C-alpha positions as semicolon CSV with decimal commas, in nm:
position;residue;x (nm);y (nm);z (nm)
1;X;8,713;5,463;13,133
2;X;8,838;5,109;13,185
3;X;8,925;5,030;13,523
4;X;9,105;4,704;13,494
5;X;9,477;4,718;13,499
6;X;9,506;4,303;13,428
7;X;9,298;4,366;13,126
8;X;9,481;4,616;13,010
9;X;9,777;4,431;13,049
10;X;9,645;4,094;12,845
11;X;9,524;4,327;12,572
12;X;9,849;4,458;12,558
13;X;9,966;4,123;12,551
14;X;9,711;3,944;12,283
15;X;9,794;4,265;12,060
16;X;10,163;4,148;11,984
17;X;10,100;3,797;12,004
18;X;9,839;3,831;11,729
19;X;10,018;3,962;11,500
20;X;10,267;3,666;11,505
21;X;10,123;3,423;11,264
22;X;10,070;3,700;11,007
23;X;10,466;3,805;11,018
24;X;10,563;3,467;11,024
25;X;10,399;3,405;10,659
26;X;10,485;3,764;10,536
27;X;10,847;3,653;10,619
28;X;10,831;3,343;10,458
29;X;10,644;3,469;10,137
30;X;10,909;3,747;10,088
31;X;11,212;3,457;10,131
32;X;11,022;3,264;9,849
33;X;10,955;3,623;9,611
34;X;11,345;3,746;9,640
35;X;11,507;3,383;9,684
36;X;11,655;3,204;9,434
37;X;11,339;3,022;9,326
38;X;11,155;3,311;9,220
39;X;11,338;3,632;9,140
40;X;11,701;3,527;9,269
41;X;11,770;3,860;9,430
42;X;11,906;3,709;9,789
43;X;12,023;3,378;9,871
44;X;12,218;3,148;10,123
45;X;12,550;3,205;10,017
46;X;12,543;3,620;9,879
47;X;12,593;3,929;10,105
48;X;12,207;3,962;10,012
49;X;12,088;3,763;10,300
50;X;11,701;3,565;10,248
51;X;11,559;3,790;10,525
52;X;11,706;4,130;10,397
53;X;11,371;4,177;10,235
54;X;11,201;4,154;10,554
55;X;11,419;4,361;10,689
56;X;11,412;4,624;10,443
57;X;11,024;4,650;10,451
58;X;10,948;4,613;10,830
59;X;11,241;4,937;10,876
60;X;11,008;5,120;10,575
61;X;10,726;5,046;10,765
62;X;10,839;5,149;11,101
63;X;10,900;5,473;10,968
64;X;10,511;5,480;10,889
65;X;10,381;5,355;11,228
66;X;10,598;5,385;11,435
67;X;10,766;5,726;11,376
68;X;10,522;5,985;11,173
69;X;10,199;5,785;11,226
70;X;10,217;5,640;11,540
71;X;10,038;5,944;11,760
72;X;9,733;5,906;11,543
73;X;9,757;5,526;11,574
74;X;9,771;5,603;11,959
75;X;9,508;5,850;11,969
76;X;9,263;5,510;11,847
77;X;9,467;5,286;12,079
78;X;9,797;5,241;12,223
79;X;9,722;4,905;12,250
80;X;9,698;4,886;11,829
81;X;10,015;5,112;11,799
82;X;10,179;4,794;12,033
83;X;10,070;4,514;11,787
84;X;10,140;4,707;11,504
85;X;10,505;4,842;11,597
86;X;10,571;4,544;11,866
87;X;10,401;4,230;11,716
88;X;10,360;4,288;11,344
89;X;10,687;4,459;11,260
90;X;10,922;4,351;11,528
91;X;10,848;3,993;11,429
92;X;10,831;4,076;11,039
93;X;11,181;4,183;11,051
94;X;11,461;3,921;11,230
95;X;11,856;3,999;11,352
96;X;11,898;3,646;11,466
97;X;11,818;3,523;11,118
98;X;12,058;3,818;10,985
99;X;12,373;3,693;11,205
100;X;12,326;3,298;11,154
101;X;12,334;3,382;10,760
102;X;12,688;3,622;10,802
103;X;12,811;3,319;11,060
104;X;12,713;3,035;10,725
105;X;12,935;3,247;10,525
106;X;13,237;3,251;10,723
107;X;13,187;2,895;10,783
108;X;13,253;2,845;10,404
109;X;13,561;3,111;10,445
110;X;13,364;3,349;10,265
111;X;13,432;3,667;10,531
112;X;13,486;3,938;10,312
113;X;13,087;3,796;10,212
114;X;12,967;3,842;10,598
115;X;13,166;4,228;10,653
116;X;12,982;4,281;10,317
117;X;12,655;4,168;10,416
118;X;12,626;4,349;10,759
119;X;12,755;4,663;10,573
120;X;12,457;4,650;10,331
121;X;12,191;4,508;10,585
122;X;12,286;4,767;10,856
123;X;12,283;5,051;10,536
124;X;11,942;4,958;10,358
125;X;11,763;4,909;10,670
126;X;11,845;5,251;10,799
127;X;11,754;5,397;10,467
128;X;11,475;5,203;10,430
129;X;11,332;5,364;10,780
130;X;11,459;5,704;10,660
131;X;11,284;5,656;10,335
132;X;10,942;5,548;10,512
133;X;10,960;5,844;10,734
134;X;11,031;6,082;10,409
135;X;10,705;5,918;10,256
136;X;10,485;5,952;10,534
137;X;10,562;6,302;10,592
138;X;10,470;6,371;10,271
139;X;10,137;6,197;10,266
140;X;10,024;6,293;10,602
141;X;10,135;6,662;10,431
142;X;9,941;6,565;10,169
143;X;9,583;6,438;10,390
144;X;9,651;6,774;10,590
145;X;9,586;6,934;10,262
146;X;9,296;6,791;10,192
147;X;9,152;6,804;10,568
148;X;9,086;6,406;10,579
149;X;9,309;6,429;10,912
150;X;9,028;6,637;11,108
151;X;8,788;6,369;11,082
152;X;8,689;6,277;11,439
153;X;8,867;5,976;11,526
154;X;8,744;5,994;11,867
155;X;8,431;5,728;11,795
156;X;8,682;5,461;11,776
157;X;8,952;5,505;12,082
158;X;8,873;5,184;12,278
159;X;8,872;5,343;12,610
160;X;8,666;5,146;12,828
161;X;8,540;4,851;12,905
162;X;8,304;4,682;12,675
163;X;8,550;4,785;12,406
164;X;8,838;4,649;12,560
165;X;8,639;4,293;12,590
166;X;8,522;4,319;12,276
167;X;8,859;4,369;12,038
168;X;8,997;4,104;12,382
169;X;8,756;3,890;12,201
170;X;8,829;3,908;11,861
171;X;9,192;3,924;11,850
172;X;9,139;3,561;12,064
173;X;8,911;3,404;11,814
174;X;9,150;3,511;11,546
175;X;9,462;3,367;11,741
176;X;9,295;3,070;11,772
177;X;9,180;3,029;11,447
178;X;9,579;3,043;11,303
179;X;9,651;2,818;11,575
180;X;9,418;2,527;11,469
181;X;9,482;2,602;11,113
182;X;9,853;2,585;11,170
183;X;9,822;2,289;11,430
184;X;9,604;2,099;11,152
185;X;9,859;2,153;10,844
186;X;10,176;2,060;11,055
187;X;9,962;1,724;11,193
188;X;9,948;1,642;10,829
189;X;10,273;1,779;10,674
190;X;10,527;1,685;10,974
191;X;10,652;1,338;10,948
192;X;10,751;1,480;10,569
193;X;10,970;1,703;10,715
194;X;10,930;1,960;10,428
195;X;10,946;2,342;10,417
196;X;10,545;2,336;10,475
197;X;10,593;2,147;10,799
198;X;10,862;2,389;10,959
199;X;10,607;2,654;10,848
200;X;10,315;2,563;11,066
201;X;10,562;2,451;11,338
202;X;10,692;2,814;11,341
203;X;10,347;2,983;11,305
204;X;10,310;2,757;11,650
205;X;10,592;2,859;11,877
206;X;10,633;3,225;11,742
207;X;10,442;3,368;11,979
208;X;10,618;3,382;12,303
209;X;10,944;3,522;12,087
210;X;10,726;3,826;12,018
211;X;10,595;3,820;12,406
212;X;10,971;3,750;12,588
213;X;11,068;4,015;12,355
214;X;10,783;4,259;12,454
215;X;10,850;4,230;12,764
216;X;11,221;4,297;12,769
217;X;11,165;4,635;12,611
218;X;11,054;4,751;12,947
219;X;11,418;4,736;12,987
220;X;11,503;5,001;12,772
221;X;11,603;5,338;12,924
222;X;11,707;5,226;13,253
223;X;12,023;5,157;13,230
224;X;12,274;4,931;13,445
225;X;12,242;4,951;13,825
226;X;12,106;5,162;14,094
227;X;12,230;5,495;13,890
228;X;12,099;5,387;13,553
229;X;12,418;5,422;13,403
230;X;12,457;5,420;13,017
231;X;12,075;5,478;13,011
232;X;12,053;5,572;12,640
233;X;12,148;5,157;12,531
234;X;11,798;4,999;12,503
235;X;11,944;4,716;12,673
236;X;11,583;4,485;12,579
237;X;11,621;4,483;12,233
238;X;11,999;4,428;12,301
239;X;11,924;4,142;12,528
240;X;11,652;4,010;12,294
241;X;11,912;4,047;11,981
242;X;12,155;3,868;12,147
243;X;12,002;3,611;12,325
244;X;11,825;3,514;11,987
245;X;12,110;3,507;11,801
246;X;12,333;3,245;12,045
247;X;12,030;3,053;12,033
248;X;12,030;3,038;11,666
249;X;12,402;2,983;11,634
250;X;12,344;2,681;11,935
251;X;12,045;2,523;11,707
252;X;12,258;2,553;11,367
253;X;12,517;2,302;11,555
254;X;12,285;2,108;11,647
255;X;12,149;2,046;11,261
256;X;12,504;1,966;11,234
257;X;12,519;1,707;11,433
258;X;12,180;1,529;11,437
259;X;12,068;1,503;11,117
260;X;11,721;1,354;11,098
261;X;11,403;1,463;10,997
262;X;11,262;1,569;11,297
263;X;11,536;1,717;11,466
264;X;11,606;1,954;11,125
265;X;11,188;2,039;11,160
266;X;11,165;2,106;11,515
267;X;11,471;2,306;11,486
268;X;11,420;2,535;11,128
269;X;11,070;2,591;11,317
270;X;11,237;2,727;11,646
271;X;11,460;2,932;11,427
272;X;11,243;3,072;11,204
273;X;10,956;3,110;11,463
274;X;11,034;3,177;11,809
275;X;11,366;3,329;11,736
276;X;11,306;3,547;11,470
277;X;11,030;3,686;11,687
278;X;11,241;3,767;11,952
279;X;11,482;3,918;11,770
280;X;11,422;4,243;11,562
281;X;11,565;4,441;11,328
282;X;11,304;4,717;11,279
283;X;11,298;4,778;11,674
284;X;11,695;4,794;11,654
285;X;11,706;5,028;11,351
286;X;11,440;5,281;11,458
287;X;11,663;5,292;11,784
288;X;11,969;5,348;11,596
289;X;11,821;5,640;11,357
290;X;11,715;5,802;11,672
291;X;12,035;5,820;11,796
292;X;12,186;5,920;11,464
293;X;11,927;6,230;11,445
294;X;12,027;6,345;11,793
295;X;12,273;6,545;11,897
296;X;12,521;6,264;11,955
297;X;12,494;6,037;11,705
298;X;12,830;5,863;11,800
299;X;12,614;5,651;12,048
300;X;12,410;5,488;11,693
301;X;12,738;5,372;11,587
302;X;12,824;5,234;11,931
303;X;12,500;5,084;11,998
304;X;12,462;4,935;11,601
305;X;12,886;4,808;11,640
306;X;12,759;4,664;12,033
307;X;12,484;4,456;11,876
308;X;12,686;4,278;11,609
309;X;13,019;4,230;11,688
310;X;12,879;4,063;12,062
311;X;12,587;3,878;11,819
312;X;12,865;3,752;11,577
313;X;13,119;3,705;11,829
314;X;12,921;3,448;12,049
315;X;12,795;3,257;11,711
316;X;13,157;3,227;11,630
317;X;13,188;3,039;11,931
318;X;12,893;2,848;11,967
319;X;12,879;2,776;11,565
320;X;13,194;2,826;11,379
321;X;13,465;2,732;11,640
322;X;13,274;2,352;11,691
323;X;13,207;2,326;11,325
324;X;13,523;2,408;11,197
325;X;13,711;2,167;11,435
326;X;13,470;1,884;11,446
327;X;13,449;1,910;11,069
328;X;13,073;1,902;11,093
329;X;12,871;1,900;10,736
């Protein structure tokens, strides 16, 4: 067995992180499929939201590997069920993005638009997870049938060192091969400040959204204080929701009110990188459908009605409120 605690810790680390770049072009790939240039399903100015896609199929899959699946995936390594569950969905699927859209729309007066669209986010994304764990009950029903589930899986647990080191390794190399891939396109594409530029900025500083966030999810289940009161709020993922979405709402003024090139860039990157990293819909909506499958599901209602209205309330003040009465653009 591996006796390193530290690396154990930057595994678990370089697992999420590594996934980053990969969400961050799955997001942007399904915003270009259901946006109005391609099939016109969502949009900027609909209930249907760009990112309620990616929202939609990071809750689907969460219900795969994070609910039904995710022993197995643990049985191989814990460290894999973190990047999958963690890095890959967590970052796939964005709240911050989610509220700044709802806060655009009552900006233009359209609110009946933004109670609309959190309705149908907050509805699809819970059946979306309800409908992956459905499916994957049936096919792991289905492989149990069929005995492919007894095959050993023990071969491949990486449980000590050289194994450790060696996926350590790999999951570096590949981090740093996005990195200079996405470093080289933005050197070329950023002065243009086009969608491609913003792109590879956000591939960039994605990363530590998905880590920050990672590592407030150790504050879930402890509750407030020496008692732990109110234990059963995962108070991370709130913080990390929240946080990302006051940071949105603050970088959405300032597009208002500095409007060059660089600034609209640097910014759309932040946004679309680092902050819809740290903030997570598939996280929040596996929470709430545990809560709503136990035996007081009031507290998914409190906890989903917690997260929005204090998300919303703060980009009313940090976005609406100054763009309403400076009469920003």
């Amino acid at each position: 067995m591996c006796h390193n605690p530290m690396g154990k810790f930057t595994l678990r680390l370089i697992h999420p992180i590594n996934a980053v770049s990969h969400q961050v072009l799955t997001r942007y790939l399904l915003q270009k499929l259901f946006g109005p240039s391609v099939a016109g399903v969502t949009g900027d100015h609909y209930p249907l939201y760009l990112d309620l896609p990616s929202n939609m199929v990071g809750s689907f899959l969460m219900g795969w590997w994070g609910v039904v699946f995710k022993g197995d995936i643990v049985s191989v390594s814990d460290h894999l069920a973190i990047g999958l569950t963690t890095g890959y969905l967590g970052s796939l699927t964005t709240f911050s993005g989610w509220n700044q859209k709802m806060l655009d729309l009552i900006v233009d007066g359209h609110w009946v638009f933004a109670l609309v669209g959190f309705l149908l986010g907050l509805f699809l994304a819970a059946y979306s997870i309800k409908f992956g764990i459905g499916t994957a009950k049936c096919f792991k029903l289905f492989l149990e049938r069929i005995n492919r589930n007894k095959t050993k899986i023990s071969n491949w647990r990486v449980d000590n060192r050289k194994r450790h080191l060696a996926v350590m390794a790999t999951l570096v190399l590949m981090l740093g091969m996005l990195w200079s891939v996405s470093g080289t396109l933005l050197k070329e594409d950023f002065n243009s400040g086009s969608s491609g530029a913003q792109l590879w900025l956000a591939c960039l500083v994605a990363a530590p959204g998905v880590w920050i966030r990672w590592f407030l999810a150790r504050l879930n289940g402890r509750g407030l204080g020496k008692t732990g009161h109110l234990k059963w709020v995962p108070f991370g993922t709130l913080m990390a929701n929240v946080s990302a979405a006051c940071i949105m709402a603050a970088l959405a003024t300032l597009k208002k009110v500095v409007h060059t090139k660089t600034c609209n860039t640097i910014s759309t990157a932040i946004q679309f990188g680092f902050l819809g990293c740290l903030s997570t819909v598939s996280t929040f909506i596996a929470e709430y459908n545990a809560m709503e499958e136990s035996n007081k599901n009031w507290r998914a209602y409190v906890y989903a009605l917690m997260t929005i209205l204090i998300s919303f309330g703060m980009g009313i003040l940090i976005y609406s409120v100054p763009v309403w009465t400076k009469g920003y653009e």
